[in-house]
Each structure stands twice: as C-alpha cells, then as structure tokens.
Amino acid sequence: MKYNDINFNEKTILITGGAGFIGSNLAFYFQENYPEANVIVLDCFRSEETFSNGNLKSFGHFKNLLGFSGTVISGNINDKELLKNLEENYKFDYIFHQAAISDTTVSEQDMMIKTNVNAYEDLLKIAIKHKANMIYASSAATYGDSDVFEVGYEKPNNVYGFSKVMMDNITKKYLKKDLDISIVGLKYFNVYGQREFYKNKTASMVVQFGHQILKGLTPKLFEGSDKILRDFIYIQDVIQANIKACKPKKSGIYNVGTGKARSFEDIVNILQKELNIDNGKEYIKNPYIGQYQFFTQANIKSSEENLGYKPNYSLEDGIKAYIEDIKRLYEEEVKW
Ligand SMILES: NC(=O)c1ccc[n+]([C@@H]2O[C@H](COP(=O)([O-])OP(=O)(O)OC[C@H]3O[C@@H](n4cnc5c(N)ncnc54)[C@H](O)[C@@H]3O)[C@@H](O)[C@H]2O)c1
C-alpha cells in the first residue's frame, strides 16, 4: 500500500536498526512497493553480549531480513570511521533512523546517551550534507510521569526516555537553522506486530500473551488491569507514519499512536477470541506500583494535521492481522 505520491524507486534509503522490529518492516515496505529503491540496512546485529539487566545488548536478527534483497551492513552507529565511510561512499535521499538501545529497562547511562543521543547527531550531520530527509524514532517513553501526551509535556522517568528527549532537543536546535531537509521525530507509543519476536522479553505483550495462551497457560494480569491503559499501535500504522513523515507539512516531533487507550485485559480477551482458546485469566499483585505507567494515550491532532497520519488499525484489527504470524512463530520458534 502506498501512503503518498513520493516515488521511492531509484532513491537511496538508509535504514539504521534495519535488522530490528520496525526497521526491518520498513525495509520490506520499500522492497514490496518500490522494487527499484536502493535500500541500505545498517545494524550491529546481535551477539551474546548482555547489559546488566540480563537482556541482549542489541536485538537485530537475520531472520527479520529473510527475503530482503537490498544491502546489509553490519556496523555500529557509534563507530565514527563507519559513519565517515557512509558519508563518503553513498548519497542518501532519506535516512530512517531506528537504531537505538530500545530496551527501556537498561541502566547503563553512558552507553544509552552515546548510542541514542550522540550517534543521532552524527547521522543528522550526514543527512544535512547529503540533503537527505531525516525521519527518526523518538518515543512515548519521553512522557514518563506526565499525564499530558503532547509534545512539550515530556517528563521522562528513565534514562531511555531521557535519551529520546535529548534527541528531540537536538532536532529543535537544528530546526532553527535554515536547512534544505525536513527532520521528523516520531514518538511511537506501544508498537506490536510482525518481526518483533526477536526482541525477546522486550517484545510487546500481544505476542507474549499470545504464546502463553497457545502453550495452554493462563495469562497473568496485574490486579486492576482493566484500569491499566496504553495506546497500542500496530506496525502498519507506524510504517504509514514513517512514509508520510518523508513529506511533512512541517518538520517537527509527532506522536504515533491510535489516540485510544486500551487495557492489557483487552489484549488477552481479543487474543483468546481470535485463537478460539479460553484459558481464563489470573490476577497477580503489581510489583511495579509507583514506577509504572498506568495510562498513555497519544494526542494525534498535530500528526494528523502536519503529516496526514491517520491510524487504520484498532487493537482488534491489529491483533486480527497479526494472529497468523503469532501462531506461525509459536510452531517454529516457541513450541520446542
Ligand atoms: N517498539 C516500540 O514499541 C517502540 C516504542 C517507542 C520507540 N521505539 C523506538 O523505535 C526504534 C526501533 O525500535 P524497535 O522496536 O524496532 O527495536 P529493535 O531493538 O528491534 O530495533 C533496534 C535495532 O537497532 C540495532 N542497534 C542497537 N544498537 C545499535 C548500534 N549501536 N549500532 C547499530 N545498530 C544498533 C539493534 O540491533 C536493533 O536491530 C528504536 O529507536 C526504539 O527506541 C520503539
């Protein structure tokens, strides 16, 4: 599906973090809709290395790119030599910057700031030199303890959310200059959908509950789950936002959500209905009270006005579109 009239064929497109969840979906979006586009995926891929929270340092996985026919570069966005080579050997038309430490529970502040903040500015400088429009991933985690989900009301409560606020601040600083390019930051809310599985424990609760239900387990919800509400957004709507962000009415920072908060209980109910399995539900005490977001809901007015973004998928529609893949993953990756 084409979301606007830009012809990306013959264009050179850099996708950082292209072996991850959102980046790989973007790579396939171009491959399927603009087969003559020159798509370059840059990702450091995964190794065995972990952070102190026990999770992998990076989640990029070759399986997200099975069938991809563009260029794949394994490299680290913190590597200045690599960035210099990219700057000299390519002429990008668009940069989709998705690479980041995406795990919100990582506590290594040094690596988080270096990777998420400093490398972004380096890539932005390449975008400006190449006259490439920059579209980068910010996050709803920037809102943290805020109860207003509009740009300008950020209140991050972890270093991940802070790093994304710093990216947005860099953007604001550059937008004051007279630039030839557009820069759009997209504050994704809770994204779910195809190719998130290799994020392991940091994948959405949609796929995690889906696999628990298929295993015959009773999904465990926090007490009061019907009142824990989040804005869950399906991957196809995130792709739509990225494509529309290539031609914004106005550069800036925009929310990407459905605009409707839904509960974790809703997720379980929809999954059990779509899977035609009823394992009931179990309620457990919430150990995170005090450090847990109980409500997020994107205000998408300015995204609608300035990007022409309009979500197509309700939570029901998104889970329906995703369910066959949840079952396939269960058969191929989980069951054994
Ligand atoms: N998925 C969500 O719900 C969500 C919500 C808000 C924001 N975001 C942001 O969207 C972007 C994409 O997230 P995702 O869900 O696809 O996560 P992901 O972890 O699947 O993708 C990030 C990719 O970046 C790569 N990467 C990490 N460090 C790197 C480095 N130093 N050099 C090169 N590559 C590196 C990883 O290998 C991974 O493939 C991230 O910036 C993330 O912070 C995601």
XYZ file of C-alpha atoms and ligand atoms in Angstrom:
380
model
C 0.000 0.000 0.000
C 1.369 3.398 -0.991
C 0.776 6.135 1.554
C 1.659 9.162 -0.564
C 2.799 10.151 -4.054
C 6.567 10.019 -3.433
C 8.250 7.668 -5.884
C 10.974 5.959 -3.851
C 12.206 3.948 -6.861
C 15.843 4.850 -7.658
C 16.121 6.626 -4.293
C 18.884 5.682 -1.865
C 17.445 4.945 1.551
C 19.425 4.280 4.721
C 17.612 2.373 7.471
C 19.600 2.237 10.698
C 18.419 -0.535 13.006
C 17.109 -2.257 9.867
C 17.523 -5.757 11.307
C 15.258 -4.848 14.223
C 11.474 -4.836 14.513
C 10.436 -1.516 12.985
C 13.472 -1.074 10.715
C 13.021 -4.454 9.001
C 9.324 -3.754 8.375
C 10.366 -0.501 6.704
C 12.942 -2.353 4.584
C 10.247 -4.744 3.311
C 7.799 -1.905 2.784
C 10.204 -0.391 0.249
C 11.113 -3.717 -1.315
C 7.465 -4.585 -1.892
C 6.189 -1.181 -3.029
C 9.273 0.341 -4.681
C 11.388 -2.550 -6.007
C 13.860 -0.176 -7.657
C 14.655 1.635 -4.405
C 18.241 1.233 -3.204
C 17.737 0.214 0.421
C 20.722 0.021 2.774
C 20.205 -1.609 6.145
C 22.741 -0.747 8.836
C 22.552 -2.721 12.067
C 25.069 -4.071 14.570
C 23.032 -7.296 14.811
C 23.038 -9.379 17.985
C 25.906 -11.063 19.725
C 25.840 -12.920 23.015
C 26.621 -9.735 24.938
C 24.162 -8.590 27.562
C 23.540 -5.499 29.672
C 23.467 -5.707 33.490
C 19.682 -6.344 33.339
C 20.452 -9.643 31.592
C 18.927 -8.616 28.249
C 20.847 -8.656 24.955
C 22.793 -5.519 24.034
C 21.147 -5.416 20.598
C 18.259 -7.335 19.135
C 18.979 -7.199 15.384
C 18.340 -10.660 13.903
C 18.972 -12.029 10.408
C 15.589 -13.766 10.453
C 13.889 -10.362 10.318
C 15.535 -9.866 6.934
C 14.940 -13.282 5.324
C 13.945 -12.493 1.731
C 15.424 -8.982 1.768
C 17.307 -8.185 -1.437
C 18.938 -4.852 -0.568
C 22.314 -4.110 1.004
C 23.070 -5.172 4.571
C 25.887 -3.611 6.578
C 26.840 -4.930 9.995
C 28.191 -1.962 11.899
C 27.830 0.180 14.968
C 26.403 3.699 14.750
C 28.926 4.699 17.431
C 31.770 3.908 15.041
C 32.925 7.268 13.596
C 35.029 5.588 10.912
C 31.995 3.705 9.625
C 29.918 6.882 9.548
C 32.690 8.639 7.612
C 32.687 5.809 5.057
C 28.923 6.016 4.695
C 29.140 9.752 4.200
C 31.803 9.411 1.502
C 30.560 6.340 -0.344
C 26.829 6.971 -0.526
C 24.439 9.767 -1.357
C 21.317 9.173 0.696
C 17.931 10.633 -0.183
C 16.221 9.517 3.035
C 17.509 8.347 6.389
C 15.187 6.356 8.645
C 16.992 6.248 11.942
C 15.611 3.381 14.056
C 18.825 2.061 15.625
C 18.901 2.549 19.365
C 19.143 0.804 22.659
C 15.412 0.130 22.567
C 15.196 -1.641 25.929
C 13.619 0.823 28.368
C 14.996 -1.065 31.391
C 18.691 -0.649 30.528
C 20.510 1.268 33.269
C 23.927 1.831 31.598
C 23.577 5.584 31.155
C 26.910 6.010 29.344
C 26.027 3.622 26.505
C 22.447 4.866 26.306
C 23.434 8.500 25.771
C 26.255 7.668 23.402
C 24.157 5.355 21.227
C 20.785 7.069 21.291
C 21.775 10.730 21.516
C 25.293 11.331 20.210
C 25.118 8.955 17.242
C 21.833 10.583 16.213
C 23.518 13.968 15.869
C 26.328 12.387 13.804
C 23.761 10.835 11.462
C 21.844 14.102 11.264
C 25.015 15.823 10.058
C 25.305 13.227 7.271
C 21.646 13.817 6.383
C 22.273 17.550 6.096
C 25.387 17.034 3.925
C 23.540 14.594 1.656
C 20.347 16.700 1.620
C 18.522 13.595 2.841
C 15.301 13.968 4.770
C 15.689 12.562 8.275
C 12.971 10.541 9.974
C 13.955 9.229 13.395
C 12.378 7.216 16.204
C 11.571 9.108 19.353
C 9.273 7.518 21.936
C 6.224 7.850 24.148
C 8.630 6.992 26.976
C 9.584 10.684 26.816
C 6.264 11.385 28.589
C 7.153 9.161 31.558
C 5.368 10.645 34.570
C 3.470 13.225 32.528
C -0.278 12.908 32.128
C -0.405 15.106 29.042
C 0.661 13.203 25.930
C 1.533 16.148 23.751
C 4.908 17.416 22.567
C 6.112 19.940 25.143
C 4.889 17.948 28.170
C 7.714 15.387 28.392
C 8.681 14.098 31.844
C 10.937 11.063 31.351
C 11.452 8.751 34.308
C 14.275 6.559 32.991
C 17.466 7.099 31.008
C 15.883 5.664 27.865
C 13.089 8.274 27.943
C 15.667 10.949 28.744
C 17.796 9.924 25.751
C 14.827 10.339 23.419
C 14.059 13.803 24.874
C 17.686 14.736 24.148
C 17.237 13.567 20.525
C 14.167 15.769 20.262
C 16.139 18.700 21.716
C 18.872 18.232 19.103
C 16.143 18.260 16.465
C 14.672 21.504 17.774
C 18.124 23.087 17.744
C 18.769 22.102 14.118
C 15.299 23.151 13.006
C 16.145 26.707 13.998
C 18.796 26.689 11.260
C 17.911 27.246 7.648
C 18.127 23.636 6.395
C 17.406 22.093 2.976
C 15.965 18.966 4.569
C 12.982 18.059 6.692
C 13.506 16.418 10.081
C 10.688 14.473 11.688
C 10.799 12.734 15.049
C 8.121 10.118 15.636
C 7.086 9.359 19.195
C 5.888 5.797 18.875
C 3.566 4.536 21.597
C 3.408 0.743 22.304
C 4.120 -0.880 18.943
C 3.190 -4.507 18.200
C 3.228 -6.679 15.100
C 5.245 -8.859 12.714
C 9.046 -9.101 13.300
C 9.019 -8.070 16.961
C 9.511 -11.621 18.248
C 13.324 -11.408 18.382
C 13.105 -8.593 20.927
C 12.651 -11.428 23.415
C 11.280 -10.166 26.746
C 11.063 -6.626 25.410
C 8.611 -7.647 22.646
C 5.020 -6.458 23.111
C 2.603 -8.176 25.482
C 0.495 -9.044 22.424
C 2.945 -11.675 21.199
C 3.952 -12.716 24.729
C 0.356 -13.311 25.883
C -0.408 -14.941 22.518
C 2.292 -17.549 23.058
C 1.330 -18.141 26.695
C -2.238 -18.831 25.598
C -1.078 -21.180 22.813
C 1.067 -23.028 25.382
C -2.087 -23.683 27.415
C -1.070 -21.275 30.192
C -3.440 -18.898 31.971
C -2.409 -15.323 31.172
C -1.290 -13.464 34.302
C -2.526 -9.886 34.589
C -1.770 -7.314 37.266
C -4.644 -6.644 39.645
C -6.694 -3.741 38.322
C -5.526 -4.494 34.789
C -8.759 -3.243 33.315
C -7.618 0.173 34.533
C -4.047 -0.003 33.220
C -4.431 1.614 29.834
C -1.974 2.111 26.999
C -2.062 3.276 23.431
C -1.153 0.143 21.430
C -0.249 0.810 17.825
C 0.009 -1.753 15.021
C 3.215 -1.862 12.976
C 1.478 -0.979 9.682
C 0.354 2.338 11.132
C 3.925 3.018 12.278
C 5.109 2.379 8.700
C 2.407 4.729 7.443
C 3.681 7.460 9.794
C 7.285 6.969 8.625
C 6.334 7.222 4.953
C 4.166 10.277 5.497
C 6.977 11.819 7.551
C 9.085 11.927 4.368
C 6.934 14.787 3.147
C 5.695 16.691 6.200
C 3.789 19.938 6.020
C 6.129 20.998 8.781
C 9.255 19.440 10.275
C 8.866 18.599 13.950
C 8.123 15.943 16.525
C 4.898 13.988 16.331
C 3.032 11.306 18.268
C 2.338 7.959 16.611
C -0.455 6.126 18.388
C -4.111 5.336 17.802
C -5.308 8.100 20.126
C -7.224 5.481 22.122
C -6.022 3.918 25.376
C -6.809 0.222 25.813
C -6.180 -2.255 28.612
C -3.936 -5.326 28.874
C -7.144 -7.148 29.727
C -8.482 -6.160 26.280
C -5.395 -7.705 24.668
C -5.978 -11.015 26.428
C -9.692 -11.005 25.587
C -9.091 -10.282 21.892
C -6.309 -12.898 21.667
C -8.405 -15.622 23.305
C -11.275 -14.816 20.950
C -9.057 -14.827 17.828
C -7.263 -18.017 18.900
C -10.523 -19.600 19.947
C -8.952 -20.664 23.245
C -10.191 -19.763 26.723
C -7.579 -20.342 29.415
C -9.208 -17.861 31.780
C -7.172 -15.124 33.483
C -5.159 -14.944 36.662
C -4.603 -11.760 38.653
C -1.334 -11.086 40.460
C -0.073 -8.170 42.559
C 1.635 -5.409 40.591
C 5.212 -5.235 41.919
C 5.925 -2.021 39.992
C 3.379 0.263 41.673
C 4.946 3.722 41.888
C 7.232 3.181 38.893
C 4.712 2.067 36.320
C 2.863 3.961 33.585
C -0.856 3.402 34.227
C -2.110 5.416 31.309
C -0.804 6.532 27.929
C -2.870 7.923 25.096
C -1.395 9.798 22.161
C -2.809 13.147 21.199
C -2.512 12.750 17.417
C -4.062 16.038 16.301
C -0.806 17.588 15.164
C 0.333 14.316 13.476
C -2.927 14.342 11.525
C -2.530 17.989 10.553
C 1.158 18.052 9.685
C 1.824 14.524 8.442
C -1.615 13.494 7.202
C -1.264 10.493 9.520
C -4.462 8.625 10.340
C -4.296 5.230 12.064
C -6.081 2.443 10.198
C -5.949 -0.296 12.858
C -7.876 -0.556 16.113
C -6.466 -3.047 18.655
C -8.982 -5.615 17.348
C -7.919 -5.044 13.718
C -4.210 -5.163 14.532
C -4.395 -8.409 16.501
C -6.540 -9.952 13.768
C -3.934 -9.020 11.147
C -1.146 -10.400 13.368
C -2.693 -13.625 14.651
C -1.466 -15.988 11.895
C 2.101 -14.836 12.473
C 1.747 -15.337 16.236
C 0.663 -18.933 15.504
C 3.484 -19.476 12.975
C 6.098 -18.230 15.450
C 4.680 -20.477 18.110
C 5.046 -23.507 15.802
C 8.505 -22.568 14.523
C 10.221 -20.899 17.464
C 8.403 -21.407 20.759
C 6.896 -24.866 20.962
C 10.188 -26.780 21.029
N 8.741 -0.939 19.538
C 8.232 0.051 20.273
O 7.176 -0.109 20.931
C 8.923 1.397 20.317
C 8.289 2.435 21.018
C 8.903 3.671 21.055
C 10.095 3.894 20.395
N 10.711 2.872 19.741
C 11.994 3.154 19.054
O 11.889 2.714 17.723
C 13.165 2.283 17.240
C 13.067 0.862 16.730
O 12.648 0.037 17.811
P 12.328 -1.499 17.647
O 11.125 -1.785 18.442
O 12.362 -1.851 16.212
O 13.557 -2.119 18.444
P 14.692 -3.139 17.994
O 15.569 -3.310 19.173
O 14.084 -4.334 17.359
O 15.465 -2.316 16.853
C 16.604 -1.519 17.099
C 17.732 -2.035 16.229
O 18.863 -1.206 16.423
C 20.005 -2.033 16.428
N 21.059 -1.357 17.183
C 21.115 -1.145 18.523
N 22.245 -0.500 18.838
C 22.912 -0.287 17.672
C 24.161 0.306 17.359
N 24.929 0.822 18.308
N 24.555 0.346 16.060
C 23.781 -0.202 15.094
N 22.594 -0.789 15.339
C 22.161 -0.833 16.614
C 19.573 -3.332 17.087
O 20.403 -4.417 16.724
C 18.155 -3.475 16.580
O 18.111 -4.265 15.423
C 14.125 2.449 18.421
O 14.771 3.685 18.281
C 13.216 2.448 19.625
O 13.780 3.148 20.710
C 10.153 1.623 19.677
